[in-house]
Tab-separated table of C-alpha atoms in Angstrom:
chain	number	residue	atom	x	y	z
A	1	MET	CA	38.821	99.146	-161.367
A	2	ASP	CA	39.527	101.038	-164.631
A	3	ASN	CA	43.292	100.702	-164.215
A	4	PRO	CA	44.275	97.107	-165.119
A	5	LEU	CA	47.504	97.391	-163.106
A	6	LEU	CA	45.571	98.392	-159.987
A	7	ALA	CA	43.119	95.571	-160.612
A	8	GLU	CA	45.982	93.096	-160.865
A	9	PHE	CA	47.561	94.512	-157.705
A	10	SER	CA	44.257	94.190	-155.851
A	11	VAL	CA	44.044	90.489	-156.714
A	12	GLU	CA	47.676	89.884	-155.768
A	13	ALA	CA	47.307	91.832	-152.517
A	14	GLY	CA	44.209	89.848	-151.583
A	15	GLU	CA	46.048	86.580	-152.145
A	16	LEU	CA	49.033	87.715	-150.067
A	17	LEU	CA	46.780	88.828	-147.210
A	18	ASP	CA	44.839	85.556	-147.332
A	19	GLU	CA	48.078	83.580	-147.326
A	20	SER	CA	49.373	85.571	-144.354
A	21	GLU	CA	46.131	85.110	-142.450
A	22	ASP	CA	46.113	81.349	-143.047
A	23	ALA	CA	49.714	81.065	-141.840
A	24	LEU	CA	48.950	83.022	-138.659
A	25	LEU	CA	45.944	80.826	-137.925
A	26	GLU	CA	48.113	77.740	-138.455
A	27	LEU	CA	50.663	79.243	-136.063
A	28	ASP	CA	47.913	79.712	-133.489
A	29	LYS	CA	47.071	76.008	-133.839
A	30	GLY	CA	50.661	74.978	-133.119
A	31	LYS	CA	52.386	74.849	-136.507
A	32	ASP	CA	56.152	75.399	-136.626
A	33	PRO	CA	56.644	79.111	-135.763
A	34	GLN	CA	59.745	79.555	-137.928
A	35	GLU	CA	57.965	78.245	-141.007
A	36	CYS	CA	54.987	80.525	-140.345
A	37	TYR	CA	57.255	83.488	-139.703
A	38	ASN	CA	59.096	83.030	-143.001
A	39	LEU	CA	55.864	82.790	-144.991
A	40	VAL	CA	54.165	85.786	-143.369
A	41	PHE	CA	57.273	87.955	-143.577
A	42	ARG	CA	57.609	87.183	-147.291
A	43	CYS	CA	53.971	88.169	-147.862
A	44	PHE	CA	54.219	91.374	-145.827
A	45	HIS	CA	57.461	92.360	-147.552
A	46	SER	CA	56.076	91.667	-151.033
A	47	LEU	CA	52.914	93.629	-150.333
A	48	LYS	CA	54.855	96.588	-148.984
A	49	GLY	CA	57.065	96.673	-152.074
A	50	SER	CA	54.185	96.277	-154.527
A	51	ALA	CA	52.178	99.027	-152.826
A	52	GLY	CA	55.169	101.349	-153.049
A	53	MET	CA	55.625	100.698	-156.768
A	54	MET	CA	51.919	101.368	-157.369
A	55	GLY	CA	52.103	104.668	-155.506
A	56	LEU	CA	49.616	103.492	-152.857
A	57	ASP	CA	51.122	105.486	-150.027
A	58	ASP	CA	48.642	104.537	-147.294
A	59	MET	CA	49.037	100.832	-147.973
A	60	GLN	CA	52.802	101.101	-148.297
A	61	LYS	CA	53.087	102.990	-145.007
A	62	HIS	CA	50.798	100.562	-143.191
A	63	MET	CA	52.640	97.484	-144.417
A	64	HIS	CA	56.003	99.068	-143.650
A	65	LEU	CA	55.003	99.609	-140.015
A	66	VAL	CA	53.416	96.161	-139.712
A	67	GLU	CA	56.424	94.461	-141.309
A	68	ASP	CA	58.720	96.341	-138.939
A	69	ARG	CA	56.778	95.079	-135.901
A	70	PHE	CA	56.619	91.570	-137.314
A	71	GLN	CA	60.347	91.492	-138.055
A	72	SER	CA	61.087	92.327	-134.411
A	73	TYR	CA	60.180	88.690	-133.686
A	74	SER	CA	62.766	87.246	-136.081
A	75	ASP	CA	64.972	86.146	-133.166
A	76	LYS	CA	62.091	85.038	-130.931
A	77	VAL	CA	59.596	83.394	-133.274
A	78	GLU	CA	58.291	81.252	-130.418
A	79	ASP	CA	56.730	84.433	-128.948
A	80	LEU	CA	54.752	85.159	-132.123
A	81	LYS	CA	51.833	82.956	-131.090
A	82	GLY	CA	50.919	85.463	-128.394
A	83	MET	CA	50.698	88.189	-131.042
A	84	VAL	CA	48.574	86.387	-133.632
A	85	ASP	CA	45.510	88.543	-132.949
A	86	TYR	CA	47.522	91.744	-133.372
A	87	PHE	CA	48.796	90.763	-136.814
A	88	LEU	CA	45.399	89.405	-137.863
A	89	MET	CA	43.974	92.821	-137.023
A	90	SER	CA	46.690	94.467	-139.114
A	91	ILE	CA	45.642	92.272	-142.062
A	92	ASP	CA	42.007	93.328	-141.627
A	93	VAL	CA	43.142	96.959	-141.663
A	94	ALA	CA	45.107	96.342	-144.880
A	95	ARG	CA	41.954	94.970	-146.494
A	96	GLU	CA	40.030	98.079	-145.476
A	97	ILE	CA	42.761	100.312	-146.913
A	98	MET	CA	42.486	98.361	-150.164
A	99	LYS	CA	38.786	99.273	-150.234
A	100	GLY	CA	39.657	102.947	-149.831
A	101	ASN	CA	38.521	103.159	-146.211
A	102	ALA	CA	40.381	105.167	-143.592
A	103	VAL	CA	41.019	102.982	-140.534
A	104	GLU	CA	42.782	103.883	-137.305
A	105	PHE	CA	45.246	101.283	-136.062
A	106	ASP	CA	47.406	101.396	-132.952
A	107	TYR	CA	50.819	100.216	-134.113
A	108	ARG	CA	52.160	99.954	-130.562
A	109	VAL	CA	52.600	96.224	-130.110
A	110	ASP	CA	52.702	96.344	-126.310
A	111	GLN	CA	49.548	98.470	-126.132
A	112	VAL	CA	47.506	96.223	-128.412
A	113	PHE	CA	48.805	93.085	-126.721
A	114	GLU	CA	47.821	94.457	-123.327
A	115	LYS	CA	44.286	95.170	-124.545
A	116	GLU	CA	43.979	91.686	-126.019
A	117	GLU	CA	45.094	90.053	-122.796
A	118	GLN	CA	42.669	92.123	-120.748
A	119	ASP	CA	39.916	91.414	-123.274
A	120	GLU	CA	37.527	93.846	-121.648
A	121	PHE	CA	34.140	92.284	-121.036
A	122	ASP	CA	32.692	95.642	-120.020
A	123	GLU	CA	29.322	96.304	-118.413
A	124	LEU	CA	27.682	97.051	-121.762
A	125	SER	CA	28.895	93.760	-123.241
A	126	ARG	CA	27.904	91.843	-120.112
A	127	ASP	CA	24.419	93.353	-120.141
A	128	LEU	CA	23.943	92.507	-123.832
A	129	PHE	CA	25.315	89.010	-123.242
A	130	LYS	CA	22.786	88.344	-120.477
A	131	ARG	CA	19.869	89.589	-122.571
A	132	MET	CA	20.664	87.598	-125.722
A	133	GLU	CA	18.453	84.565	-126.326
A	134	LEU	CA	21.217	82.108	-127.269
A	135	PRO	CA	24.619	83.832	-127.223
A	136	ILE	CA	27.839	82.054	-128.141
A	137	LEU	CA	30.776	82.559	-125.784
A	138	VAL	CA	34.338	81.825	-126.932
A	139	VAL	CA	36.837	81.326	-124.102
A	140	GLY	CA	40.571	81.745	-124.663
A	141	SER	CA	40.485	84.043	-127.671
A	142	GLY	CA	39.926	87.587	-128.811
A	143	LYS	CA	37.586	88.334	-131.712
A	144	ALA	CA	40.419	88.492	-134.229
A	145	SER	CA	41.631	84.928	-133.673
A	146	ALA	CA	38.018	83.729	-133.350
A	147	LYS	CA	37.274	85.109	-136.811
A	148	SER	CA	36.631	81.660	-138.300
A	149	ILE	CA	33.995	80.984	-135.627
A	150	ILE	CA	32.338	84.382	-135.982
A	151	GLU	CA	32.157	84.060	-139.771
A	152	SER	CA	30.722	80.538	-139.440
A	153	LEU	CA	27.890	81.843	-137.249
A	154	PRO	CA	26.620	84.981	-139.028
A	155	ASN	CA	23.217	84.801	-137.329
A	156	LYS	CA	24.612	84.393	-133.817
A	157	GLU	CA	25.954	86.943	-131.368
A	158	VAL	CA	29.487	85.824	-130.489
A	159	PHE	CA	31.266	87.123	-127.384
A	160	CYS	CA	34.927	86.467	-126.559
A	161	VAL	CA	36.758	86.361	-123.236
A	162	ALA	CA	40.446	85.703	-122.695
A	163	THR	CA	40.301	83.582	-119.552
A	164	ALA	CA	37.921	81.505	-117.435
A	165	ASN	CA	37.869	84.041	-114.607
A	166	LYS	CA	35.736	86.259	-116.855
A	167	LEU	CA	32.867	83.776	-116.648
A	168	ASP	CA	31.034	85.197	-113.638
A	169	ALA	CA	28.390	86.487	-116.077
A	170	VAL	CA	27.695	82.875	-117.110
A	171	LYS	CA	27.128	81.833	-113.506
A	172	GLU	CA	24.421	84.485	-113.244
A	173	LEU	CA	22.441	83.148	-116.214
A	174	SER	CA	19.203	81.239	-115.780
A	175	LYS	CA	19.339	79.772	-119.293
A	176	PRO	CA	21.709	77.442	-121.154
A	177	ILE	CA	24.211	78.858	-123.671
A	178	THR	CA	26.916	77.524	-125.972
A	179	ILE	CA	30.515	77.907	-124.803
A	180	ILE	CA	33.340	77.225	-127.268
A	181	VAL	CA	36.487	76.620	-125.240
A	182	LYS	CA	40.047	76.615	-126.531
A	183	GLU	CA	41.552	73.268	-125.593
A	184	GLU	CA	44.120	74.687	-123.189
A	185	HIS	CA	41.390	76.492	-121.209
A	186	LEU	CA	38.972	73.554	-120.816
A	187	THR	CA	40.078	72.494	-117.328
A	188	SER	CA	39.969	76.021	-115.954
A	189	VAL	CA	36.505	76.622	-117.471
A	190	THR	CA	34.937	73.457	-116.031
A	191	SER	CA	36.583	74.129	-112.663
A	192	TYR	CA	35.391	77.725	-112.579
A	193	LEU	CA	31.811	76.925	-113.571
A	194	GLU	CA	31.684	73.826	-111.324
A	195	ASP	CA	28.215	72.233	-111.481
A	196	LYS	CA	27.019	75.076	-113.742
A	197	SER	CA	29.068	73.647	-116.619
A	198	ASP	CA	26.544	70.797	-116.985
A	199	GLU	CA	23.809	73.323	-117.730
A	200	HIS	CA	25.556	74.653	-120.827
A	201	THR	CA	26.762	73.283	-124.159
A	202	LEU	CA	30.564	73.057	-124.115
A	203	ILE	CA	32.447	72.541	-127.383
A	204	VAL	CA	36.217	72.105	-127.330
A	205	TRP	CA	38.104	74.154	-129.922
A	206	GLY	CA	41.146	72.010	-130.655
A	207	GLU	CA	42.558	68.814	-132.109
A	208	LYS	CA	42.348	66.194	-129.342
A	209	ALA	CA	39.346	63.912	-128.844
A	210	HIS	CA	37.472	64.181	-125.533
A	211	ASP	CA	35.207	61.624	-123.869
A	212	LYS	CA	32.735	64.150	-122.484
A	213	PHE	CA	32.780	66.952	-125.075
A	214	LEU	CA	32.518	67.266	-128.838
A	215	VAL	CA	35.529	68.789	-130.573
A	216	TRP	CA	35.650	71.283	-133.427
A	217	ASN	CA	38.522	72.867	-135.344
A	218	GLU	CA	38.892	74.983	-138.464
A	219	ALA	CA	39.703	71.971	-140.639
A	220	MET	CA	36.171	70.648	-140.028
A	221	GLY	CA	34.619	73.792	-141.532
A	222	GLY	CA	31.885	76.203	-140.539
A	223	ASP	CA	29.010	73.897	-141.525
A	224	ALA	CA	30.167	71.299	-139.008
A	225	LEU	CA	30.272	73.915	-136.258
A	226	ARG	CA	26.752	75.098	-137.046
A	227	ILE	CA	25.395	71.536	-137.014
A	228	ILE	CA	27.115	70.755	-133.707
A	229	ILE	CA	25.772	73.902	-132.074
A	230	GLU	CA	22.229	73.510	-133.379
A	231	THR	CA	22.003	69.858	-132.327
A	232	LEU	CA	23.573	70.234	-128.896
A	233	SER	CA	21.840	73.511	-128.108
A	234	GLU	CA	18.395	72.119	-128.912
A	235	ASN	CA	18.995	69.116	-126.651
A	236	ARG	CA	20.408	71.316	-123.901
A	237	VAL	CA	17.446	73.702	-123.989
A	238	LEU	CA	15.010	70.780	-123.734
A	239	LYS	CA	16.941	69.239	-120.838
A	240	PHE	CA	17.135	72.599	-119.098
A	241	ALA	CA	13.379	73.137	-119.433
A	242	TYR	CA	12.671	69.581	-118.262
A	243	ASN	CA	14.896	69.927	-115.187
A	244	LYS	CA	13.357	73.271	-114.342
A	245	ALA	CA	9.837	71.808	-114.577
A	246	VAL	CA	10.746	68.866	-112.315
A	247	MET	CA	12.294	71.143	-109.697
A	248	LEU	CA	9.208	73.360	-109.794
A	249	LEU	CA	6.981	70.319	-109.208
A	250	LEU	CA	9.071	69.305	-106.202
A	251	TYR	CA	8.863	72.807	-104.813
A	252	GLN	CA	5.094	72.930	-105.298
A	253	LEU	CA	4.645	69.467	-103.773
A	254	SER	CA	6.234	70.579	-100.521
A	255	ASP	CA	3.701	73.421	-100.392
A	256	ILE	CA	0.583	71.316	-101.016
A	257	GLU	CA	1.528	68.156	-99.099
A	258	ASP	CA	0.035	69.327	-95.785
A	259	PHE	CA	-3.019	70.660	-97.599
A	260	LEU	CA	-3.755	67.305	-99.286
A	261	ILE	CA	-3.341	65.401	-96.022
A	262	GLU	CA	-5.610	67.838	-94.230
A	263	LYS	CA	-8.246	67.430	-96.946
A	264	LYS	CA	-7.924	63.653	-96.724
A	265	LYS	CA	-6.519	63.454	-100.246
A	266	ALA	CA	-3.576	61.238	-99.345
A	267	HIS	CA	-4.203	59.046	-102.406
A	268	ILE	CA	-3.598	62.068	-104.669
A	269	LEU	CA	-0.412	62.844	-102.779
A	270	LYS	CA	0.758	59.247	-103.203
A	271	THR	CA	0.077	59.346	-106.945
A	272	LEU	CA	1.965	62.631	-107.298
A	273	LYS	CA	4.976	61.240	-105.462
A	274	VAL	CA	5.059	58.136	-107.684
A	275	GLU	CA	4.880	60.270	-110.838
A	276	ILE	CA	7.539	62.676	-109.590
A	277	LYS	CA	9.789	59.766	-108.653
A	278	GLU	CA	9.569	58.503	-112.233
A	279	LEU	CA	10.362	61.996	-113.520
A	280	MET	CA	13.392	62.170	-111.227
A	281	GLU	CA	14.633	58.822	-112.550
A	282	ILE	CA	14.297	60.109	-116.111
A	283	LYS	CA	16.069	63.315	-115.062
A	284	ALA	CA	18.991	61.269	-113.734
A	285	LYS	CA	19.230	59.314	-117.004
A	286	VAL	CA	19.074	62.515	-119.060
A	287	ARG	CA	21.954	63.966	-117.043
A	288	LYS	CA	24.130	61.064	-118.157
């Protein structure tokens, strides 16, 4: 920027937006809502005032409307957690305005909240999801609050669904995928998928340790998430292929058993059954 004042404002605005975003993400993880509210409100208010002094009308107007919506939670800060995605989206819009881009934003809190709760997994998204080689599915979050995951996996296609009852598309898959589940949705996801959950890589997004699943959270960083996914996914794909091959052998054996007996090749049949039994024993160990 040629104007040093605008350049200074741009740096300050970026820091305020980053600080607000971090506080909202901490709120989403369970940090004290009043503390988060105070910090974010201060940032929003400062940015609105600075934009006004700099004559940046679009930014000033945007932050005024966002601050107004945010302030409506001053007496009910415990409800803010349900609106984290909305205010994260408003921060993304502010960044785009800073770049000089025109962005449409629906300032109606109830309308945006309703869309986030519905989290439409439309037919187009479902079709793409099914065709992707190794998609990542985040359960319990919209794309705004899953931003840290999406940015950590730039080479992956990440899909988000709000609740476990959106997982019928997973049941229809004939390949293993990675599912990142918010801690509070883990029970509903495993219950909904039933035996199908063992076919996929489940990673718990939260703070508590789990006996059966690996856990990841933002404090561990994006590199840790990538390593977890790559390691578990590779093992899961191999196990899936192995299980599929064993089941195919069993299916084929039932077809050729009568043929081998008829051709007086019972010794071949016996050998096949011994080998398949060993494979089944390995399959059982792999499942554990």
